[in-house]
mmCIF file of C-alpha atoms in Angstrom:
data_model
loop_
_atom_site.group_PDB
_atom_site.id
_atom_site.type_symbol
_atom_site.label_atom_id
_atom_site.label_comp_id
_atom_site.label_asym_id
_atom_site.label_seq_id
_atom_site.Cartn_x
_atom_site.Cartn_y
_atom_site.Cartn_z
ATOM 1 C CA MET M 1 19.752 16.873 -44.077
ATOM 2 C CA SER M 2 21.293 20.252 -43.255
ATOM 3 C CA ILE M 3 20.650 22.267 -40.136
ATOM 4 C CA LEU M 4 18.065 25.015 -40.601
ATOM 5 C CA LYS M 5 18.097 28.410 -38.928
ATOM 6 C CA LEU M 6 14.442 29.434 -38.661
ATOM 7 C CA GLY M 7 13.315 32.846 -37.458
ATOM 8 C CA TYR M 8 10.090 33.679 -35.659
ATOM 9 C CA ALA M 9 8.661 37.190 -35.334
ATOM 10 C CA ARG M 10 5.393 38.212 -33.684
ATOM 11 C CA VAL M 11 3.623 41.442 -32.891
ATOM 12 C CA SER M 12 0.775 41.675 -30.403
ATOM 13 C CA THR M 13 -1.418 44.213 -32.181
ATOM 14 C CA GLN M 14 -2.258 45.067 -35.770
ATOM 15 C CA ASP M 15 -0.661 48.520 -35.289
ATOM 16 C CA GLN M 16 2.796 47.160 -34.441
ATOM 17 C CA GLU M 17 5.334 46.516 -37.169
ATOM 18 C CA LEU M 18 7.312 43.351 -37.817
ATOM 19 C CA ALA M 19 10.022 45.116 -39.856
ATOM 20 C CA ARG M 20 12.484 45.641 -36.959
ATOM 21 C CA GLN M 21 12.279 41.982 -35.926
ATOM 22 C CA ILE M 22 12.561 40.761 -39.529
ATOM 23 C CA ASP M 23 15.629 42.973 -40.102
ATOM 24 C CA ALA M 24 17.321 41.550 -36.993
ATOM 25 C CA LEU M 25 16.542 37.974 -38.053
ATOM 26 C CA ASN M 26 17.789 38.567 -41.604
ATOM 27 C CA SER M 27 20.994 40.126 -40.230
ATOM 28 C CA TYR M 28 21.564 36.927 -38.261
ATOM 29 C CA GLY M 29 21.224 34.921 -41.464
ATOM 30 C CA VAL M 30 18.123 32.805 -40.924
ATOM 31 C CA ASP M 31 16.941 30.526 -43.734
ATOM 32 C CA GLU M 32 13.237 31.276 -43.303
ATOM 33 C CA ILE M 33 11.106 33.597 -41.160
ATOM 34 C CA PHE M 34 7.671 32.827 -39.736
ATOM 35 C CA THR M 35 5.695 35.980 -38.872
ATOM 36 C CA GLU M 36 2.471 36.586 -36.947
ATOM 37 C CA LYS M 37 0.345 39.647 -36.336
ATOM 38 C CA ILE M 38 -2.002 38.628 -33.566
ATOM 39 C CA THR M 39 -3.096 39.757 -30.142
ATOM 40 C CA GLY M 40 -0.930 38.541 -27.317
ATOM 41 C CA THR M 41 -3.805 36.829 -25.526
ATOM 42 C CA LYS M 42 -4.744 34.480 -28.359
ATOM 43 C CA ALA M 43 -3.453 30.968 -27.901
ATOM 44 C CA ASN M 44 -3.892 30.182 -31.594
ATOM 45 C CA ARG M 45 -0.621 30.969 -33.370
ATOM 46 C CA PRO M 46 -0.644 29.194 -36.743
ATOM 47 C CA GLU M 47 2.805 30.405 -37.844
ATOM 48 C CA LEU M 48 4.424 29.153 -34.640
ATOM 49 C CA LEU M 49 2.725 25.812 -35.250
ATOM 50 C CA LYS M 50 4.119 25.733 -38.822
ATOM 51 C CA LEU M 51 7.578 26.514 -37.436
ATOM 52 C CA LYS M 52 7.304 23.754 -34.827
ATOM 53 C CA ASN M 53 6.199 21.244 -37.458
ATOM 54 C CA LYS M 54 9.196 22.084 -39.663
ATOM 55 C CA LEU M 55 11.811 21.728 -36.909
ATOM 56 C CA ARG M 56 14.150 18.721 -36.722
ATOM 57 C CA ALA M 57 16.870 17.776 -34.236
ATOM 58 C CA GLY M 58 19.837 20.111 -34.596
ATOM 59 C CA ASP M 59 17.830 23.007 -36.073
ATOM 60 C CA VAL M 60 18.072 26.510 -34.633
ATOM 61 C CA VAL M 61 15.178 28.850 -33.804
ATOM 62 C CA VAL M 62 16.175 32.508 -33.767
ATOM 63 C CA ILE M 63 13.978 35.170 -32.167
ATOM 64 C CA GLU M 64 14.539 38.877 -31.715
ATOM 65 C CA SER M 65 13.361 38.761 -28.085
ATOM 66 C CA LEU M 66 12.043 36.153 -25.641
ATOM 67 C CA SER M 67 8.862 38.218 -25.267
ATOM 68 C CA ARG M 68 8.001 37.452 -28.912
ATOM 69 C CA LEU M 69 7.954 33.711 -28.336
ATOM 70 C CA GLY M 70 5.783 33.236 -25.247
ATOM 71 C CA ARG M 71 2.773 35.045 -23.854
ATOM 72 C CA SER M 72 3.792 34.074 -20.337
ATOM 73 C CA THR M 73 6.854 32.767 -18.556
ATOM 74 C CA LYS M 74 5.163 29.368 -18.316
ATOM 75 C CA ASP M 75 4.439 29.228 -22.079
ATOM 76 C CA LEU M 76 7.978 30.273 -22.891
ATOM 77 C CA LEU M 77 9.567 27.707 -20.597
ATOM 78 C CA ASN M 78 7.315 24.890 -21.838
ATOM 79 C CA LEU M 79 8.334 25.656 -25.407
ATOM 80 C CA ILE M 80 12.043 25.886 -24.556
ATOM 81 C CA GLU M 81 11.822 22.610 -22.627
ATOM 82 C CA GLU M 82 10.054 20.922 -25.552
ATOM 83 C CA TRP M 83 12.741 22.125 -27.965
ATOM 84 C CA ASN M 84 15.572 21.099 -25.632
ATOM 85 C CA MET M 85 14.169 17.551 -25.546
ATOM 86 C CA GLN M 86 14.044 17.586 -29.370
ATOM 87 C CA GLU M 87 17.646 18.889 -29.502
ATOM 88 C CA ILE M 88 16.536 22.182 -31.044
ATOM 89 C CA LYS M 89 18.639 25.228 -30.205
ATOM 90 C CA LEU M 90 17.027 28.593 -29.324
ATOM 91 C CA ILE M 91 18.809 31.898 -29.793
ATOM 92 C CA SER M 92 17.336 35.176 -28.557
ATOM 93 C CA LEU M 93 19.156 38.136 -30.070
ATOM 94 C CA LYS M 94 18.048 40.905 -27.689
ATOM 95 C CA GLU M 95 18.859 38.982 -24.516
ATOM 96 C CA ASN M 96 21.917 37.307 -26.093
ATOM 97 C CA ILE M 97 20.723 33.848 -25.022
ATOM 98 C CA ASP M 98 21.751 30.556 -26.576
ATOM 99 C CA THR M 99 20.078 27.599 -24.839
ATOM 100 C CA THR M 100 23.002 25.289 -25.619
ATOM 101 C CA THR M 101 25.612 27.319 -23.714
ATOM 102 C CA PRO M 102 26.174 27.017 -19.948
ATOM 103 C CA THR M 103 25.026 30.635 -19.468
ATOM 104 C CA GLY M 104 21.887 30.040 -21.544
ATOM 105 C CA LYS M 105 21.083 26.877 -19.586
ATOM 106 C CA LEU M 106 21.577 28.749 -16.302
ATOM 107 C CA LEU M 107 19.241 31.522 -17.392
ATOM 108 C CA ILE M 108 16.558 29.010 -18.393
ATOM 109 C CA THR M 109 16.939 27.313 -14.996
ATOM 110 C CA VAL M 110 16.482 30.675 -13.258
ATOM 111 C CA LEU M 111 13.425 31.443 -15.420
ATOM 112 C CA SER M 112 12.002 28.012 -14.535
ATOM 113 C CA ALA M 113 12.453 28.743 -10.841
ATOM 114 C CA ILE M 114 10.748 32.125 -11.230
ATOM 115 C CA SER M 115 7.871 30.516 -13.122
ATOM 116 C CA GLN M 116 7.442 27.891 -10.387
ATOM 117 C CA PHE M 117 7.549 30.669 -7.778
ATOM 118 C CA GLU M 118 4.781 32.536 -9.674
ATOM 119 C CA ARG M 119 2.644 29.366 -9.726
ATOM 120 C CA ASP M 120 3.227 28.754 -6.011
ATOM 121 C CA ILE M 121 2.304 32.349 -5.130
ATOM 122 C CA THR M 122 -0.868 32.114 -7.245
ATOM 123 C CA VAL M 123 -1.917 28.880 -5.510
ATOM 124 C CA GLN M 124 -1.139 30.369 -2.096
ATOM 125 C CA ARG M 125 -3.158 33.526 -2.791
ATOM 126 C CA THR M 126 -6.072 31.508 -4.154
ATOM 127 C CA ASN M 127 -6.128 29.279 -1.073
ATOM 128 C CA GLU M 128 -5.888 32.291 1.252
ATOM 129 C CA GLY M 129 -8.749 33.974 -0.603
ATOM 130 C CA LEU M 130 -10.939 30.866 -0.388
ATOM 131 C CA LYS M 131 -10.155 30.487 3.318
ATOM 132 C CA ALA M 132 -11.026 34.140 3.984
ATOM 133 C CA ALA M 133 -14.276 33.806 2.009
ATOM 134 C CA ARG M 134 -15.263 30.682 3.981
ATOM 135 C CA ALA M 135 -14.509 32.559 7.224
ATOM 136 C CA ARG M 136 -16.988 35.220 6.070
ATOM 137 C CA GLY M 137 -19.581 32.497 5.464
ATOM 138 C CA ARG M 138 -19.317 32.315 1.701
ATOM 139 C CA LYS M 139 -19.382 29.036 -0.149
ATOM 140 C CA GLY M 140 -17.541 28.359 -3.372
ATOM 141 C CA GLY M 141 -18.950 27.007 -6.591
ATOM 142 C CA ARG M 142 -22.068 27.716 -8.521
ATOM 143 C CA PRO M 143 -25.388 28.192 -6.789
ATOM 144 C CA LYS M 144 -27.594 25.097 -6.819
ATOM 145 C CA ALA M 145 -30.377 25.013 -9.371
ATOM 146 C CA ASN M 146 -33.868 25.738 -8.046
ATOM 147 C CA ILE M 147 -35.347 22.291 -7.344
ATOM 148 C CA LYS M 148 -38.889 23.415 -8.192
ATOM 149 C CA GLN M 149 -37.723 24.745 -11.562
ATOM 150 C CA VAL M 150 -35.878 21.487 -12.276
ATOM 151 C CA GLU M 151 -38.984 19.450 -11.390
ATOM 152 C CA LYS M 152 -41.087 21.704 -13.625
ATOM 153 C CA ALA M 153 -38.585 21.240 -16.459
ATOM 154 C CA ILE M 154 -38.736 17.442 -16.107
ATOM 155 C CA LYS M 155 -42.565 17.538 -16.262
ATOM 156 C CA LEU M 156 -42.462 19.775 -19.348
ATOM 157 C CA TYR M 157 -39.962 17.425 -20.980
ATOM 158 C CA HIS M 158 -42.103 14.346 -20.346
ATOM 159 C CA ALA M 159 -45.201 16.174 -21.626
ATOM 160 C CA GLN M 160 -43.390 16.326 -25.002
ATOM 161 C CA VAL M 161 -44.991 19.657 -25.907
ATOM 162 C CA HIS M 162 -41.954 21.949 -25.735
ATOM 163 C CA SER M 163 -38.443 21.776 -27.152
ATOM 164 C CA ILE M 164 -35.425 21.657 -24.839
ATOM 165 C CA LYS M 165 -34.678 25.273 -25.715
ATOM 166 C CA GLU M 166 -38.229 26.327 -24.814
ATOM 167 C CA ILE M 167 -38.106 24.369 -21.548
ATOM 168 C CA THR M 168 -34.865 26.044 -20.478
ATOM 169 C CA ALA M 169 -36.286 29.457 -21.396
ATOM 170 C CA ILE M 170 -39.490 28.800 -19.426
ATOM 171 C CA THR M 171 -37.769 27.428 -16.324
ATOM 172 C CA GLY M 172 -34.546 29.431 -16.357
ATOM 173 C CA ILE M 173 -32.314 26.382 -15.941
ATOM 174 C CA SER M 174 -29.513 25.428 -18.306
ATOM 175 C CA GLN M 175 -29.641 22.572 -20.796
ATOM 176 C CA ALA M 176 -26.861 20.837 -18.886
ATOM 177 C CA THR M 177 -28.896 21.000 -15.669
ATOM 178 C CA LEU M 178 -31.964 19.627 -17.442
ATOM 179 C CA TYR M 179 -30.054 16.751 -19.047
ATOM 180 C CA ARG M 180 -28.357 15.934 -15.738
ATOM 181 C CA ALA M 181 -31.719 15.900 -13.943
ATOM 182 C CA LEU M 182 -33.242 13.675 -16.634
ATOM 183 C CA LYS M 183 -30.309 11.276 -16.386
ATOM 184 C CA ASN M 184 -30.533 11.131 -12.583
ATOM 185 C CA ASN M 185 -34.330 11.190 -12.206
ATOM 186 C CA GLY M 186 -35.589 9.770 -15.495
#
């Protein structure tokens, strides 16, 4: 089986054009191009999934820019790591990165360190925020359900007059709270 050079192009909004990316990928000589026009926040990328399913060891993925592949540094690095383990080469034209060269490997290592730093900072800030909130007397988590409303809901349930939906509307508690109370209290 021959090595495939597969291109991937993505735009984040319907107004953006894929033409520039497609031209760059065609100039590089890719065998096939997978294109997506989706918002950058959507995790569902069917064309990327098709590309991933087609890849075999030794294949090459060509992108116009690293920003087109991942929505975040973490996403990008996870994908690159996955492909490295599968012996799939990644080439980014804009950044002139080839993940099989020493320079490309170094850059990925630096990006990994930056991603880990971002995660550590996020955890640190979250913990500091929680600590400050506790110092001000605030508690985390959801407020407890009103016990009287839960008891009323259980009575309504056992009376078998109302549906679950009606009971939750009458009492103002969620279905999950009602089911949990029924499981715990009968």
